[in-house]
Amino acid sequence: MQANIIPLSFEYPVSATQAGRLLKLQRDILEKVALGINYQQILDDLCKAAESMVEGAVASVMVFDASGEFLTVLAAPSIPSKAIAALNGLIPGEQAGSCGTAVYSGKAQFVINTKTDRRWCNLQKIVTDFGVGACWSHPVKIEQDKAIGSFALSSFEERTPSVFYKQLLETGAHIVGIIIKRQQEEQALWDLAHYDALTGLANRTLFNERFASTLKNALTNEQHLALLMLDLDGFKDINDTQGHDIGDLVLQQVADNVQRVLGVVEVFARLGGDEFVVLLCYSGDKAVVAQLAEKIVSLFQQKINVAGCAFALSTSIGVSLFPEDGQSTQVLLRNADTAMYAAKKSGRNCARFYSADLTRTVRERMELIADMRLALLKQEFVLHYQPQYCQLSNALVGIEALVRWQHPEKGLIPPNIFIPVAEDSGFIKELGLWVFTEACRQCLQWWASGIPHFSLAINLSVKQLNAANIQQFQSVLEGLDFPIQWLELEVTESLVMQQGSLDELKKLEALGIRIAMDDFGTGHSSLAQLKHLPISKLKIDRSFVQDLSTDVSDRVIAKSIIAMGHSLGLKIVAEGVETKVQQDYLVQHGCDIIQGYLLSQPLSPAQFVELFFGD
Ligand SMILES: [Mg+2]
């Protein structure tokens, strides 16, 4: 790195003796720089040396702060802290005292009387509070025409600077410039050695340093640490097929995206290639770490747009925890790495905790999420269809598509086990889209085979009711050329009552999709609210149907739901009808459609076809 320091001009005609004193000052200070003494100490020494040459004056160094807008005091060993606080935040300008004006104009300012000089007119409080009489300031420059700060001498009385004092200021400012330049270069070298040039994240060296110091603190203060090791799945393909330039842009995008969801962590680093690590202190509640890991995994559901192309990527994350999974950086890193490979092995696109001491629930939940993602790829999800019959004609008028998970080892997993986890982890978006597409495709196939049309009801989760999903549904419907009048979406009462749902429901209605309110009676919707909702059906919750033969109040509720729904022009469906008594009661009170085991259990596609084409 080059040191382009503007040469000292010796602008003021000082005597040979005076020049000698200044050169000695310069030599003494620069010797300290060469010896590697701490810069703050050197700047303080410079101020004190200048003060020793000008009786009754105090020296100060001001520089721009990180914003580049405000000046802040960098060194002023003889100035009281209250005065320093008053000076900090000075904005350079034409009337910004001696220092602010020197920085602004790039020229030395010799203010002889601060009370009368217009350059000090805005700083009269400082004049009064601290008794400043005169202030002479020289700009500090490390490049021509650009002042980065000032070196100043202030006195408590009105005072004119001698030629020697003026030269002392110029010399002092010159030395400050050298020191700051040197400091900046050292910082740049340090940054180069500690930050990853591609992403701007900490590199392996800085990560190791931070990890060691954080761990030391954690040991002393009994803190909990989590180490997350991320490896991108399939990144090599991008590099191989698109070239390293595109690969680099993808890595930058990934780093930015992950950084955004992280919040405050101890360190987020790129260790090299497509390997990243996150180290954070946490409360000890592992669920928080699990949530963060899931959040990072689900970030990758969005494709990464780079140079006009969209890349689908995913990440596998391994997590190790301090203190339970290791007490040293090496062991924690190794265990996080082991967990990361376990994540890769179990199908990628998921997070795994190092398993030694993990609570069962967290581990099972993470495994369930990982398994679900894999299950979708392996086509383990299946749809069953439960018929709905018109009570007047006894004809099949609709079916409700119900998702099941045919697990190769655990058997058929009911939706109440995996849907809540799918909702929490964001996986519901992918699963929901599959259910939607598959159900539509299946019905089209049936209708094409000669089965008469019926309405297809698909359940919609709270997490699916958003613009992006609705857009996807629309694309599926258009792509399949599905007759929209046969489609019905079932939404739960609580979902409908949520803030913001109404607009999305109206969008669905505008597309021509009918909405049925599922599980009705369990939520808190009022008749007045129902009137304003874009729904065409109410499904009486199975809990009321169940006890119709024994519970009087359930009978009253069911009866009133039917009457109320009809008065609003809605069709009424009863689900969970299992006995003839239940059916008779519902039919007697005008319920339009019946669904339940009494008439038919949910059917596999093959069983459903048999209904029409069997003997
Ligand atoms: Mg339903």
XYZ file of C-alpha atoms and ligand atoms in Angstrom:
616
model
C 0.000 0.000 0.000
C 1.361 3.429 -0.953
C 1.704 6.307 1.457
C 0.915 9.399 -0.591
C 1.335 12.084 1.997
C 1.141 15.677 0.871
C 4.568 17.158 1.596
C 4.885 19.688 4.386
C 5.171 23.085 2.730
C 6.684 25.148 5.549
C 4.382 27.936 4.459
C 5.452 30.335 7.192
C 8.956 31.888 7.262
C 10.274 30.687 10.618
C 13.829 31.062 11.863
C 16.323 28.223 11.575
C 16.094 27.534 15.330
C 12.289 27.396 15.198
C 12.415 25.108 12.141
C 14.771 22.871 14.113
C 12.303 22.619 16.999
C 9.490 21.712 14.631
C 11.587 19.100 12.835
C 12.461 17.559 16.200
C 8.772 17.407 17.093
C 8.060 15.744 13.775
C 10.913 13.265 14.202
C 9.890 12.347 17.769
C 6.292 11.675 16.830
C 7.072 9.764 13.638
C 9.523 7.629 15.590
C 6.629 6.583 17.816
C 4.581 5.731 14.723
C 7.444 3.593 13.446
C 7.715 1.878 16.834
C 4.084 0.857 16.573
C 2.895 2.751 19.650
C -0.884 3.013 19.887
C -2.215 5.829 17.700
C -4.361 7.405 20.373
C -1.306 7.693 22.602
C 0.712 9.268 19.788
C -1.993 11.846 19.025
C -2.220 12.745 22.724
C 1.567 13.080 22.823
C 1.484 15.352 19.773
C -1.120 17.591 21.443
C 0.967 17.778 24.629
C 4.150 18.533 22.690
C 2.399 21.395 20.861
C 1.006 22.698 24.154
C 4.531 22.740 25.579
C 5.554 25.082 22.775
C 2.614 27.487 23.162
C 2.123 28.625 26.680
C -1.503 28.906 27.842
C -2.963 26.961 24.913
C -4.637 23.572 24.568
C -4.377 21.420 21.461
C -7.058 19.255 19.845
C -7.578 16.974 16.881
C -10.992 16.658 15.254
C -11.948 14.271 12.439
C -15.092 13.279 10.605
C -17.108 10.516 12.233
C -18.243 7.406 10.326
C -21.153 9.283 8.733
C -18.704 11.719 7.113
C -21.008 14.549 8.146
C -20.028 15.461 11.674
C -16.705 16.268 13.282
C -15.738 14.526 16.436
C -12.840 15.079 18.842
C -10.180 12.418 18.324
C -7.546 13.731 20.737
C -7.551 16.600 23.243
C -5.714 15.453 26.387
C -5.973 18.829 28.134
C -9.556 19.737 27.309
C -12.261 18.850 29.860
C -14.704 16.133 28.803
C -17.689 18.481 28.998
C -16.082 20.764 26.423
C -15.286 17.750 24.222
C -18.913 16.672 24.425
C -19.992 20.188 23.402
C -17.669 20.130 20.382
C -18.617 16.653 19.152
C -21.077 16.706 16.284
C -19.827 19.961 14.800
C -20.906 20.311 11.172
C -18.279 21.998 8.936
C -19.436 25.308 7.482
C -18.590 28.967 7.051
C -19.479 29.791 10.636
C -18.548 26.549 12.341
C -15.889 27.917 14.684
C -12.229 27.677 13.759
C -12.137 23.902 13.194
C -15.457 23.540 11.332
C -14.529 26.475 9.099
C -10.978 25.158 8.497
C -12.365 21.768 7.417
C -15.064 23.417 5.315
C -12.728 25.858 3.518
C -9.644 23.662 3.483
C -7.672 26.670 4.771
C -6.150 27.550 8.136
C -8.354 29.762 10.316
C -6.796 32.061 12.871
C -9.573 33.418 15.096
C -8.097 36.001 17.451
C -11.280 36.893 19.316
C -13.985 34.256 19.499
C -16.512 36.667 21.008
C -16.528 39.010 18.016
C -15.423 36.860 15.117
C -18.354 35.877 12.855
C -16.855 32.387 12.359
C -17.688 31.764 16.027
C -21.093 33.420 16.071
C -22.887 30.035 16.314
C -20.649 28.713 19.086
C -21.031 31.463 21.655
C -22.274 29.015 24.286
C -18.953 27.178 24.106
C -17.157 30.547 24.348
C -19.065 31.412 27.529
C -19.154 27.951 29.124
C -15.477 27.152 28.633
C -13.889 30.598 28.345
C -12.430 30.138 24.891
C -10.692 33.402 23.856
C -8.853 32.559 20.655
C -8.719 29.466 18.475
C -6.401 28.734 15.591
C -7.074 25.702 13.453
C -5.380 24.064 10.497
C -7.136 21.551 8.218
C -5.774 17.990 8.138
C -5.501 16.628 4.626
C -4.394 13.271 3.336
C -5.411 14.071 -0.217
C -5.157 17.428 -1.960
C -8.346 19.530 -1.649
C -9.986 17.256 0.863
C -9.855 18.042 4.546
C -10.617 15.099 6.817
C -10.203 16.942 10.095
C -8.368 19.686 11.917
C -5.523 20.325 14.320
C -6.170 23.285 16.610
C -4.734 25.351 19.426
C -7.137 27.242 21.685
C -6.377 29.866 24.327
C -8.413 31.382 27.136
C -7.618 34.910 26.025
C -7.698 36.897 22.808
C -4.517 36.129 21.015
C -2.794 36.590 17.647
C -0.658 33.663 16.451
C 2.965 34.325 15.719
C 4.531 33.015 12.511
C 6.053 30.177 14.561
C 2.669 29.207 15.997
C 1.183 29.190 12.516
C 3.961 26.891 11.333
C 3.517 24.710 14.412
C -0.146 24.271 13.446
C 0.718 23.388 9.885
C 3.333 20.896 11.078
C 0.956 19.394 13.634
C -1.827 19.000 11.038
C 0.680 17.370 8.698
C 1.685 14.821 11.353
C -1.952 14.082 12.199
C -2.523 13.431 8.471
C 0.328 10.914 8.416
C -0.996 9.123 11.486
C -4.565 8.919 10.204
C -3.445 7.764 6.787
C -1.309 5.096 8.396
C -4.199 4.008 10.575
C -6.543 3.781 7.573
C -4.052 1.667 5.671
C -3.599 -0.662 8.581
C -7.356 -0.941 8.916
C -7.657 -1.727 5.207
C -5.012 -4.446 5.562
C -6.771 -5.828 8.617
C -10.104 -5.849 6.762
C -8.494 -7.605 3.844
C -7.223 -10.304 6.156
C -10.472 -10.668 8.121
C -13.351 -10.132 5.694
C -14.467 -12.116 2.719
C -13.976 -9.929 -0.366
C -16.943 -11.483 -2.186
C -19.695 -11.154 0.410
C -18.265 -8.656 2.880
C -18.916 -11.200 5.656
C -16.344 -12.213 8.248
C -13.902 -14.777 6.847
C -12.557 -17.892 8.512
C -9.808 -16.001 10.338
C -12.160 -13.467 11.892
C -14.721 -16.174 12.609
C -12.129 -18.214 14.508
C -11.081 -15.149 16.525
C -14.682 -14.204 17.364
C -15.664 -17.785 18.098
C -12.771 -18.150 20.531
C -13.549 -14.901 22.362
C -17.320 -15.522 22.401
C -16.790 -19.009 23.769
C -14.475 -17.659 26.454
C -17.158 -15.167 27.506
C -19.825 -17.836 27.412
C -17.765 -20.084 29.679
C -17.275 -17.280 32.181
C -20.845 -15.968 32.081
C -22.592 -19.330 31.633
C -24.204 -18.306 28.366
C -25.739 -20.574 25.722
C -24.317 -20.555 22.216
C -25.620 -22.060 19.007
C -23.428 -22.735 16.033
C -25.238 -23.151 12.721
C -23.301 -24.514 9.802
C -24.930 -23.910 6.435
C -24.031 -25.562 3.199
C -25.865 -24.815 -0.022
C -27.376 -27.809 -1.802
C -26.618 -28.015 -5.482
C -24.505 -24.881 -5.633
C -21.757 -26.694 -7.481
C -24.142 -27.202 -10.406
C -24.570 -23.451 -10.747
C -20.829 -22.894 -10.835
C -20.405 -25.755 -13.305
C -23.166 -24.782 -15.671
C -23.265 -20.981 -15.338
C -19.667 -20.151 -14.542
C -18.069 -18.700 -11.449
C -19.156 -15.108 -12.146
C -22.802 -16.083 -11.836
C -21.973 -18.417 -8.936
C -20.359 -15.496 -7.112
C -23.430 -13.316 -7.615
C -25.606 -16.126 -6.242
C -23.383 -16.380 -3.151
C -23.653 -12.636 -2.589
C -27.428 -12.842 -2.857
C -27.544 -15.779 -0.442
C -25.353 -13.896 2.043
C -27.631 -10.840 1.834
C -30.799 -12.912 2.216
C -29.532 -14.844 5.222
C -28.162 -11.697 6.831
C -31.631 -10.171 6.649
C -33.320 -12.903 8.683
C -30.538 -13.268 11.230
C -30.964 -10.125 13.293
C -28.245 -9.688 15.892
C -25.785 -12.589 16.061
C -22.205 -12.859 17.302
C -20.836 -13.562 13.879
C -22.058 -14.604 10.446
C -19.156 -15.737 8.321
C -18.356 -17.355 5.012
C -15.808 -20.050 5.628
C -15.161 -20.562 1.942
C -16.950 -21.977 -1.105
C -20.645 -22.255 -0.319
C -20.137 -22.851 3.388
C -21.437 -20.317 5.891
C -21.559 -20.290 9.694
C -23.657 -18.394 12.185
C -22.734 -18.109 15.837
C -25.260 -16.717 18.263
C -25.904 -16.375 21.961
C -29.389 -17.528 22.902
C -31.525 -17.882 25.992
C -31.234 -21.644 26.284
C -34.631 -22.237 24.642
C -33.690 -24.546 21.790
C -36.960 -23.884 20.014
C -35.663 -20.393 19.248
C -32.628 -21.864 17.494
C -34.826 -24.379 15.669
C -37.075 -21.562 14.477
C -34.122 -19.554 13.199
C -32.757 -22.582 11.346
C -36.173 -23.242 9.807
C -36.428 -19.597 8.829
C -33.137 -19.840 6.973
C -34.162 -23.087 5.271
C -37.478 -21.614 4.150
C -35.721 -18.510 2.764
C -34.649 -20.736 -0.073
C -38.221 -21.425 -1.159
C -37.841 -18.232 -3.133
C -35.649 -18.623 -6.174
C -32.532 -16.514 -6.316
C -32.621 -14.010 -9.137
C -29.259 -13.195 -10.587
C -28.379 -11.763 -14.007
C -31.898 -12.312 -15.302
C -32.030 -15.977 -14.265
C -33.826 -17.570 -11.329
C -31.926 -20.282 -9.480
C -33.587 -22.802 -7.196
C -31.302 -23.569 -4.289
C -31.704 -24.999 -0.854
C -29.539 -25.261 2.193
C -28.682 -27.931 4.712
C -27.958 -26.744 8.225
C -26.192 -28.496 11.069
C -26.521 -27.101 14.563
C -24.366 -27.683 17.623
C -25.026 -26.097 20.984
C -22.783 -24.907 23.761
C -22.445 -26.184 26.432
C -24.255 -29.475 25.746
C -22.630 -30.473 22.434
C -19.061 -29.396 23.167
C -16.851 -27.084 25.177
C -14.277 -26.109 22.576
C -14.447 -24.449 19.186
C -13.075 -27.582 17.499
C -15.655 -29.942 19.012
C -18.551 -27.576 18.375
C -17.469 -27.091 14.773
C -17.065 -30.818 14.274
C -20.476 -31.569 15.755
C -22.196 -28.873 13.704
C -20.504 -30.359 10.663
C -21.726 -33.859 11.570
C -25.246 -32.526 11.983
C -24.969 -30.722 8.626
C -24.023 -33.956 6.896
C -26.930 -35.691 8.600
C -29.160 -32.976 7.135
C -27.690 -33.573 3.673
C -28.127 -37.307 4.034
C -31.739 -37.043 5.074
C -32.630 -35.320 1.849
C -31.115 -31.823 2.147
C -33.153 -28.625 2.437
C -33.491 -28.977 6.198
C -31.775 -28.357 9.507
C -30.507 -30.997 11.920
C -29.374 -30.589 15.488
C -26.381 -32.500 16.657
C -28.244 -35.260 18.396
C -26.374 -35.920 21.658
C -28.570 -34.040 24.098
C -31.350 -32.635 22.020
C -34.818 -32.706 23.467
C -36.965 -35.265 21.738
C -39.661 -32.882 20.609
C -37.354 -30.465 18.876
C -35.503 -33.243 17.140
C -38.645 -35.050 16.061
C -40.174 -31.871 14.816
C -37.133 -31.017 12.738
C -37.060 -34.528 11.409
C -40.718 -34.348 10.573
C -40.118 -31.185 8.547
C -37.170 -32.766 6.771
C -39.144 -35.953 6.152
C -42.105 -34.015 4.809
C -39.974 -32.219 2.264
C -38.560 -35.520 1.167
C -42.012 -37.137 1.167
C -43.254 -34.640 -1.392
C -40.382 -35.560 -3.718
C -40.901 -39.260 -3.117
C -44.641 -38.893 -3.761
C -45.601 -40.248 -0.355
C -48.486 -37.816 -0.004
C -51.782 -39.094 -1.330
C -55.214 -37.591 -1.628
C -58.373 -39.296 -0.481
C -61.769 -37.973 -1.442
C -64.819 -37.947 0.779
C -68.131 -37.802 -1.065
C -70.824 -35.257 -0.198
C -74.436 -36.191 -0.950
C -77.432 -34.014 -1.619
C -80.074 -34.954 0.941
C -82.895 -34.307 -1.536
C -81.691 -36.267 -4.542
C -79.242 -38.603 -2.783
C -76.852 -37.783 -5.629
C -73.156 -37.264 -5.139
C -72.770 -33.508 -5.502
C -69.259 -32.969 -4.274
C -66.086 -34.381 -2.811
C -63.641 -33.019 -0.282
C -59.987 -33.685 -1.061
C -58.108 -34.801 2.067
C -54.361 -35.180 2.217
C -52.751 -38.251 3.770
C -49.127 -39.181 4.231
C -48.305 -42.739 3.327
C -45.038 -43.051 5.262
C -42.916 -46.051 4.197
C -42.087 -46.984 7.825
C -44.638 -45.238 10.013
C -47.667 -46.078 7.897
C -50.501 -43.663 7.225
C -49.864 -40.395 9.102
C -53.029 -38.364 9.727
C -53.025 -34.685 8.733
C -53.484 -33.417 12.298
C -49.913 -34.607 12.979
C -48.154 -33.032 10.029
C -50.322 -30.092 8.874
C -49.619 -27.873 11.936
C -45.875 -28.462 11.534
C -46.139 -27.830 7.799
C -47.914 -24.565 8.565
C -45.315 -23.435 11.086
C -42.353 -24.282 8.937
C -43.758 -22.711 5.778
C -43.780 -26.099 4.031
C -47.554 -25.783 3.707
C -47.014 -23.561 0.657
C -45.369 -26.358 -1.296
C -47.648 -29.055 0.071
C -50.767 -26.940 -0.446
C -49.852 -26.243 -4.043
C -49.338 -29.945 -4.661
C -52.722 -30.802 -3.089
C -54.424 -28.125 -5.150
C -52.822 -29.201 -8.418
C -53.297 -32.931 -7.835
C -56.957 -32.625 -6.808
C -57.794 -30.522 -9.863
C -55.893 -32.866 -12.173
C -57.616 -35.925 -10.694
C -61.116 -34.485 -11.116
C -60.437 -33.499 -14.707
C -59.323 -37.048 -15.385
C -62.484 -38.469 -13.793
C -64.772 -36.133 -15.673
C -63.001 -36.968 -18.919
C -63.653 -40.653 -18.210
C -67.391 -40.043 -18.091
C -68.054 -39.465 -14.401
C -70.584 -36.614 -14.075
C -69.340 -33.298 -12.704
C -69.424 -32.612 -8.978
C -67.888 -29.861 -6.935
C -64.351 -30.265 -5.693
C -63.667 -28.916 -2.197
C -60.056 -28.233 -1.206
C -59.023 -27.133 2.279
C -57.060 -23.906 2.471
C -54.691 -23.252 5.352
C -54.320 -19.907 7.008
C -50.778 -19.687 5.649
C -51.970 -20.091 2.077
C -54.285 -17.134 1.941
C -51.973 -14.621 0.350
C -51.498 -12.944 -3.003
C -48.552 -15.109 -4.102
C -50.440 -18.374 -3.456
C -53.608 -17.146 -5.071
C -51.549 -16.225 -8.133
C -50.145 -19.775 -8.197
C -53.639 -21.279 -7.909
C -54.767 -19.137 -10.788
C -51.847 -20.355 -12.924
C -52.672 -23.987 -12.095
C -56.341 -23.489 -12.998
C -55.419 -21.791 -16.257
C -52.758 -24.362 -17.056
C -55.202 -27.256 -16.552
C -58.131 -25.383 -18.054
C -60.146 -26.336 -14.979
C -63.820 -25.296 -14.965
C -63.743 -22.868 -12.050
C -67.456 -23.137 -11.266
C -66.806 -26.632 -9.872
C -64.123 -25.491 -7.458
C -64.727 -24.721 -3.820
C -62.168 -23.752 -1.169
C -62.822 -24.584 2.466
C -61.514 -22.062 4.930
C -61.881 -22.258 8.681
C -63.970 -19.807 10.600
C -60.982 -18.511 12.546
C -59.050 -17.902 9.341
C -61.830 -15.852 7.846
C -62.006 -13.704 10.947
C -58.334 -12.829 10.700
C -57.229 -9.370 9.814
C -56.545 -9.027 6.133
C -58.170 -12.309 5.091
C -61.219 -10.651 3.668
C -59.384 -8.951 0.805
C -57.755 -12.194 -0.246
C -61.070 -14.063 -0.024
C -62.653 -11.430 -2.228
C -59.889 -11.971 -4.780
C -60.721 -15.682 -4.818
C -64.398 -14.899 -5.206
C -63.570 -12.533 -8.068
C -61.847 -15.440 -9.835
C -65.154 -17.336 -9.639
C -64.074 -19.698 -6.845
C -66.687 -20.501 -4.222
C -65.758 -20.356 -0.555
C -67.139 -22.665 2.113
C -66.729 -21.899 5.779
C -65.371 -25.002 7.465
C -65.818 -26.071 11.102
C -68.591 -23.542 11.526
C -69.773 -22.924 15.070
C -66.368 -23.285 16.717
C -65.192 -19.751 16.025
C -66.620 -16.441 16.977
C -68.228 -15.127 13.833
C -71.481 -13.316 14.260
C -74.428 -13.270 11.968
C -73.711 -9.632 11.154
C -70.185 -10.512 10.034
C -71.308 -13.494 7.959
C -73.470 -11.203 5.863
C -70.376 -9.395 4.558
C -68.261 -12.430 3.777
C -67.837 -13.802 0.270
C -68.983 -17.318 1.250
C -71.566 -19.593 -0.277
C -71.587 -22.536 2.128
C -71.414 -23.280 5.834
C -70.101 -26.600 7.075
C -71.469 -27.424 10.517
C -68.597 -28.532 12.688
C -68.500 -32.255 13.420
C -68.531 -31.614 17.173
C -72.176 -30.511 16.970
C -73.127 -33.391 14.683
C -71.537 -35.998 16.925
C -73.917 -35.586 19.857
C -77.108 -34.780 17.996
C -78.873 -37.832 19.401
C -77.946 -37.140 23.022
C -77.251 -33.449 23.460
C -80.190 -31.098 23.313
C -78.108 -27.954 23.029
C -76.172 -29.365 20.068
C -79.479 -30.097 18.400
C -80.543 -26.493 18.930
C -77.230 -25.199 17.613
C -77.329 -27.366 14.496
C -80.919 -26.400 13.836
C -80.189 -22.693 14.220
C -77.087 -22.827 12.019
C -79.197 -24.339 9.272
C -81.960 -21.753 9.666
C -79.535 -18.863 9.957
C -77.451 -20.011 6.977
C -80.531 -20.409 4.819
C -81.730 -16.959 5.744
C -78.431 -15.638 4.365
C -78.834 -17.672 1.179
C -76.076 -20.133 2.108
C -76.016 -23.873 1.508
C -75.488 -25.988 4.611
C -73.234 -29.039 4.766
C -73.012 -31.333 7.783
C -69.743 -33.222 8.159
C -68.929 -36.153 10.394
C -72.381 -37.715 9.985
C -72.025 -41.250 11.272
C -75.482 -42.448 12.243
C -78.933 -42.601 10.746
C -80.310 -40.623 13.720
C -77.926 -37.766 13.005
C -78.765 -37.806 9.314
C -82.510 -37.870 9.937
C -82.365 -34.927 12.311
C -80.280 -32.854 9.893
C -82.446 -33.703 6.912
C -85.586 -32.964 8.895
C -84.285 -29.462 9.563
C -83.340 -28.803 5.980
C -79.594 -29.469 5.901
C -78.652 -29.473 2.195
C -75.625 -31.737 1.984
C -74.393 -34.636 4.104
C -70.816 -35.831 4.443
C -69.650 -38.586 6.761
C -68.880 -42.237 7.387
C -72.574 -43.129 7.322
C -72.636 -42.488 3.586
C -68.979 -42.911 2.697
C -65.567 -42.731 4.238
C -62.813 -40.831 2.372
C -61.959 -42.904 -0.687
C -58.746 -43.565 -2.492
C -58.906 -42.628 -6.190
C -59.345 -46.290 -7.089
C -62.201 -46.745 -4.597
C -63.828 -43.581 -5.876
C -63.788 -44.822 -9.461
C -65.358 -48.059 -8.291
C -68.362 -46.068 -7.033
C -69.198 -45.322 -10.644
C -67.745 -48.164 -12.603
C -67.803 -51.023 -10.111
C -70.475 -53.726 -10.312
Mg -62.646 -29.362 5.464
